[in-house]
Short mmCIF file of C-alpha atoms in Angstrom, two decimals:
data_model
loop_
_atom_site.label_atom_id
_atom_site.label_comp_id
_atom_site.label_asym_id
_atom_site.label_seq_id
_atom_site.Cartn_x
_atom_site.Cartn_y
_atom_site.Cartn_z
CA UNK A 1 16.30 59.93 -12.44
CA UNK A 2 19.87 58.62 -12.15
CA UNK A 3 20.78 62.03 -11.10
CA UNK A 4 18.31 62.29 -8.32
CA UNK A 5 19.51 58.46 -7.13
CA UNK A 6 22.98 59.64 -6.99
CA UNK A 7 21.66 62.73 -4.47
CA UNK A 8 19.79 60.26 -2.80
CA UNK A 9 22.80 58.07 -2.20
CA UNK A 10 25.20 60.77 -0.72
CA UNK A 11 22.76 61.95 1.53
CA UNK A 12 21.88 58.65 3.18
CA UNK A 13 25.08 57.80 2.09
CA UNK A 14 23.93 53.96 0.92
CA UNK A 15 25.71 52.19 -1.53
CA UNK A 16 23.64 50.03 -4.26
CA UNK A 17 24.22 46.75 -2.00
CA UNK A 18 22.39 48.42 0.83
CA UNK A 19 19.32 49.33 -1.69
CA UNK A 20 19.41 45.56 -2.77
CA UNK A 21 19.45 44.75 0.83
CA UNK A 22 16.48 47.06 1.58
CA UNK A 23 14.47 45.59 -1.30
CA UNK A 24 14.87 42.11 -0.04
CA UNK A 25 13.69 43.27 3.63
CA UNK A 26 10.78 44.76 2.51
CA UNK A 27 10.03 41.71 -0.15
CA UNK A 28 10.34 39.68 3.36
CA UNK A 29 8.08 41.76 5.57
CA UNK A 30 5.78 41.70 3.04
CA UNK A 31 5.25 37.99 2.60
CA UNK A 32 5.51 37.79 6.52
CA UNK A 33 2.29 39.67 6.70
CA UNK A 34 0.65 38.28 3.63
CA UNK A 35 0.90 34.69 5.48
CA UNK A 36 -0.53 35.72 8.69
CA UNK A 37 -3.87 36.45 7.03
CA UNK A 38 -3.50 32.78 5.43
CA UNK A 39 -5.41 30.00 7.47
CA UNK A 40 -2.14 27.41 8.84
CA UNK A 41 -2.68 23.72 6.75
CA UNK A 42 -3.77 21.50 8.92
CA UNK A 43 -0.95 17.67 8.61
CA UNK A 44 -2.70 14.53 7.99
CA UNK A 45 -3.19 12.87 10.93
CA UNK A 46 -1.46 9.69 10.85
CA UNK A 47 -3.39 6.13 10.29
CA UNK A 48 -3.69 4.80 14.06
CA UNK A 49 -4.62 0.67 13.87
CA UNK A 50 -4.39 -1.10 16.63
CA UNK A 51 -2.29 -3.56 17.15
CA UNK A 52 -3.29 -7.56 16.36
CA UNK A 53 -2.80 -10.75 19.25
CA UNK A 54 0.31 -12.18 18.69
CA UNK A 55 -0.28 -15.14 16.25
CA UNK A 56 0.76 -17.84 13.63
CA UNK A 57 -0.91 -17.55 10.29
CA UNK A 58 -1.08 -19.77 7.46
CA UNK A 59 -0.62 -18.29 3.91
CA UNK A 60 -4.68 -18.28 3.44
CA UNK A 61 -5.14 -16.71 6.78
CA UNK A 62 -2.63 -13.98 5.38
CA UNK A 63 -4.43 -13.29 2.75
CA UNK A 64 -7.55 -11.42 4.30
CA UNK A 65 -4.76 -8.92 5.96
CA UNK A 66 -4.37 -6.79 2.36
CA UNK A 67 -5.81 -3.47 3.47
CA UNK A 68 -9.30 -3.94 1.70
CA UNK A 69 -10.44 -7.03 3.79
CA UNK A 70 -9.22 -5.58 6.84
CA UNK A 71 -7.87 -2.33 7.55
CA UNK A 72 -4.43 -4.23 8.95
CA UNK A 73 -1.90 -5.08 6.34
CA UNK A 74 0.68 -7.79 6.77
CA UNK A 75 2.97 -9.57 5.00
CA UNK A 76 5.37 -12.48 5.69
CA UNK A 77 9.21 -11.97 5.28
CA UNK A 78 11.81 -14.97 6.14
CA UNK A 79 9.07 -16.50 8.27
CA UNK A 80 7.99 -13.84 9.92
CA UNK A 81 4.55 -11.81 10.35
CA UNK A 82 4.70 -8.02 9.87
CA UNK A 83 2.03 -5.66 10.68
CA UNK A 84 2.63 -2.67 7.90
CA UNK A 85 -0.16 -0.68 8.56
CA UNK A 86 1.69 2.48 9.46
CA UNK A 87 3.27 2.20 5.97
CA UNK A 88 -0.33 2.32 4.26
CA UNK A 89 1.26 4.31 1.35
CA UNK A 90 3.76 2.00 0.69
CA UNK A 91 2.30 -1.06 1.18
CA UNK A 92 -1.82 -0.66 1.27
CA UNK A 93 -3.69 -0.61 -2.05
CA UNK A 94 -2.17 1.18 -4.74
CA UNK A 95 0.98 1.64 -3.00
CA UNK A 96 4.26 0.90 -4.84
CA UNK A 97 4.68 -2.48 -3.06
CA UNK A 98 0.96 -2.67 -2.61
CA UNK A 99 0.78 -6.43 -4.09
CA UNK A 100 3.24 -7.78 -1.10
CA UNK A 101 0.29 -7.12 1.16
CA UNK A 102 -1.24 -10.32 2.70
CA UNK A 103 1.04 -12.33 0.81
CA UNK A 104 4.63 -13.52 1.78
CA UNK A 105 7.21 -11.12 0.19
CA UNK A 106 10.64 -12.75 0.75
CA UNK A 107 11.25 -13.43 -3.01
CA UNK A 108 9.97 -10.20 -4.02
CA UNK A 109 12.14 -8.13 -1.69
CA UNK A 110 14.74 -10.84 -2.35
CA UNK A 111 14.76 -10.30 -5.63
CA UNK A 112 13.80 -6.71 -5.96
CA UNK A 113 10.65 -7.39 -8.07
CA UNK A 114 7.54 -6.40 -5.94
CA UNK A 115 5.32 -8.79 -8.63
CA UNK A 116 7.48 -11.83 -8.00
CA UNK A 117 5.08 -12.76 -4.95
CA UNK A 118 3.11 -16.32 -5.36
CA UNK A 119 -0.11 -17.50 -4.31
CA UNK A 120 0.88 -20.54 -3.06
CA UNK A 121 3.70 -21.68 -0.24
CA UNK A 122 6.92 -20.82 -1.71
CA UNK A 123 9.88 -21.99 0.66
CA UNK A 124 12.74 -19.55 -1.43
CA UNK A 125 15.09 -22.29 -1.32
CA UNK A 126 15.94 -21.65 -4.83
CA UNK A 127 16.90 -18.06 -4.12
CA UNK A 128 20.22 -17.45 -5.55
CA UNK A 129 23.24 -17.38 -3.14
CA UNK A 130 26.06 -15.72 -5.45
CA UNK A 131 29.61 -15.86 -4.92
CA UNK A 132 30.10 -12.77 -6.59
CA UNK A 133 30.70 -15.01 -10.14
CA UNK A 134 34.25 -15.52 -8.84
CA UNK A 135 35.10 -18.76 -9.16
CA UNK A 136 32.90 -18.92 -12.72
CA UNK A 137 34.53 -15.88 -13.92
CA UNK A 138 37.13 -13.81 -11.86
CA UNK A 139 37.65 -11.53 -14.13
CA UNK A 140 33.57 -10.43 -14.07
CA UNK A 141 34.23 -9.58 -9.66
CA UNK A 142 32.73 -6.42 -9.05
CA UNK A 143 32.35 -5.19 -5.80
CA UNK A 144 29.74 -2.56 -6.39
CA UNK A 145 27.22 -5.65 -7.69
CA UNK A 146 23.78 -5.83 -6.24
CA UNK A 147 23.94 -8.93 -3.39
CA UNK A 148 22.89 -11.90 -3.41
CA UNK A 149 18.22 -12.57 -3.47
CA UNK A 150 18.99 -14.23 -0.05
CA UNK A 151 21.26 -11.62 1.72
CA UNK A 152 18.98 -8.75 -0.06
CA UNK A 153 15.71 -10.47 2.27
CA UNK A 154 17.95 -10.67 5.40
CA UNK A 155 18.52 -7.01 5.09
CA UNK A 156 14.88 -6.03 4.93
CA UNK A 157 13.99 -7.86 8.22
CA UNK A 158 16.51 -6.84 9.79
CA UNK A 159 15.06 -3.41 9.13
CA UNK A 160 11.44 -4.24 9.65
CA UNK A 161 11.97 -5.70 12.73
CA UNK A 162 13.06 -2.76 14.60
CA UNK A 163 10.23 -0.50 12.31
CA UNK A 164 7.00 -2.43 12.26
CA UNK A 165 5.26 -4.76 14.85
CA UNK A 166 6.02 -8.50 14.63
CA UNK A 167 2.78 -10.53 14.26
CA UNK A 168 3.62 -13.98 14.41
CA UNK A 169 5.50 -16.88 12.17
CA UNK A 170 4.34 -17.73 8.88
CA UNK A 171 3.28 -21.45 8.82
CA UNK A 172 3.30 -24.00 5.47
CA UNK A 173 0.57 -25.55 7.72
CA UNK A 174 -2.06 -24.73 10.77
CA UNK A 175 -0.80 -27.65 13.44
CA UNK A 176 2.93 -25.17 13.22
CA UNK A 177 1.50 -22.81 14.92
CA UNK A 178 2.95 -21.76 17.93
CA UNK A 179 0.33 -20.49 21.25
CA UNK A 180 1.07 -17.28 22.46
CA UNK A 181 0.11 -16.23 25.95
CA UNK A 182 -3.50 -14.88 26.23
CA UNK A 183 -3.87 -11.03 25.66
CA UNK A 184 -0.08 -10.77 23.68
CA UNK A 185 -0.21 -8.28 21.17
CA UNK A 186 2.30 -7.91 18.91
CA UNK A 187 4.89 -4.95 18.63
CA UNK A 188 8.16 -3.53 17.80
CA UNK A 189 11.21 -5.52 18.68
CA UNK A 190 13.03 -3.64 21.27
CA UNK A 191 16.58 -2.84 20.08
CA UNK A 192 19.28 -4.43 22.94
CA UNK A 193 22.51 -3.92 22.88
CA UNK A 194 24.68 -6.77 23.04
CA UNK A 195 26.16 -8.00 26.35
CA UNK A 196 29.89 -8.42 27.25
CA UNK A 197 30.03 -12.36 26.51
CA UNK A 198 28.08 -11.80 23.12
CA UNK A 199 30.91 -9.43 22.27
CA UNK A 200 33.49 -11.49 23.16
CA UNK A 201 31.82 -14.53 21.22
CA UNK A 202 31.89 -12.42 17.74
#
């Protein structure tokens, strides 16, 4: 057999690298026409709910927008109203931050604990605002620490607001709500770029 390979090889004069090389072609053709006979997967199609009015909500009125109640899910961050519903796997039932829905998740995103949401108003005023430890203990600085509850929930709007549609405020009490003009849905904040004076302010 080897002596027959050898013949084989100075005739078509191919070196073992160029048999390897041939394998892998055919191996590749192969599973090229094996996959044309397979029927092509069909994506998901993504969860498509329309948008709500622009509106203030109370905590209560919240509540309803969980994903079982209604097929919107919302939840209040620093005040504000967030329509989720594109994030259904995140944030809908049985999602890993499924219990911020219809609730008000500042302290849980704040705080990094997605059970730390309350049933009743909850102002986070007692959300810590470190200083790092440094002036308790200097020698305990670290700059790679997590950041402060209260600069952690900043961060999170600042990302949902440019990601998911803004609803409304969230209100301790129905006569703070604000009236929107008739027929305003809510939707994505549009991303501006600053102007020349804004620049030259900062």
């Amino acid at each position: 057999m080897l002596y027959l390979y050898m013949n084989l090889a100075e005739i078509l004069e191919l070196s073992t690298t160029d048999y390897i090389l041939l394998a892998l072609l055919a191996i590749m053709v192969y599973r090229w026409f094996k996959r044309r006979n397979e029927p092509e997967i069909e994506m998901p199609k993504p969860v498509v709910v329309p948008p709500l009015p622009r509106q203030d909500m109370t905590l209560s009125e919240l509540r309803k927008y969980d994903g079982v109640h209604d097929e919107h899910i919302l939840f209040g961050l620093n005040g504000t109203i967030y329509d989720v519903s594109r994030g259904k796997s995140f944030y809908g039932p049985g999602g890993p931050y499924g219990t911020l829905a219809g609730r008000d998740a500042t302290r849980a995103l704040g705080t990094m604990d997605a059970k730390a949401v309350r049933d009743e108003w909850d102002d986070c005023t007692d959300l810590k605002l470190d200083e790092c430890n440094l002036l308790v203990k200097p020698e305990s600085f670290d700059f790679f620490q997590k950041p402060d509850e209260c600069e952690s929930a900043d961060e999170w709007g600042s990302s949902f607001k440019f990601k998911y549609p803004t609803v409304g405020r969230l209100v301790k009490d129905a006569s703070e709500k604000k009236t929107y003009a008739e027929g305003e849905m809510s939707k994505v904040q549009d991303w501006v770029l600053p102007s020349k004076e804004e620049k030259k302010a900062n």
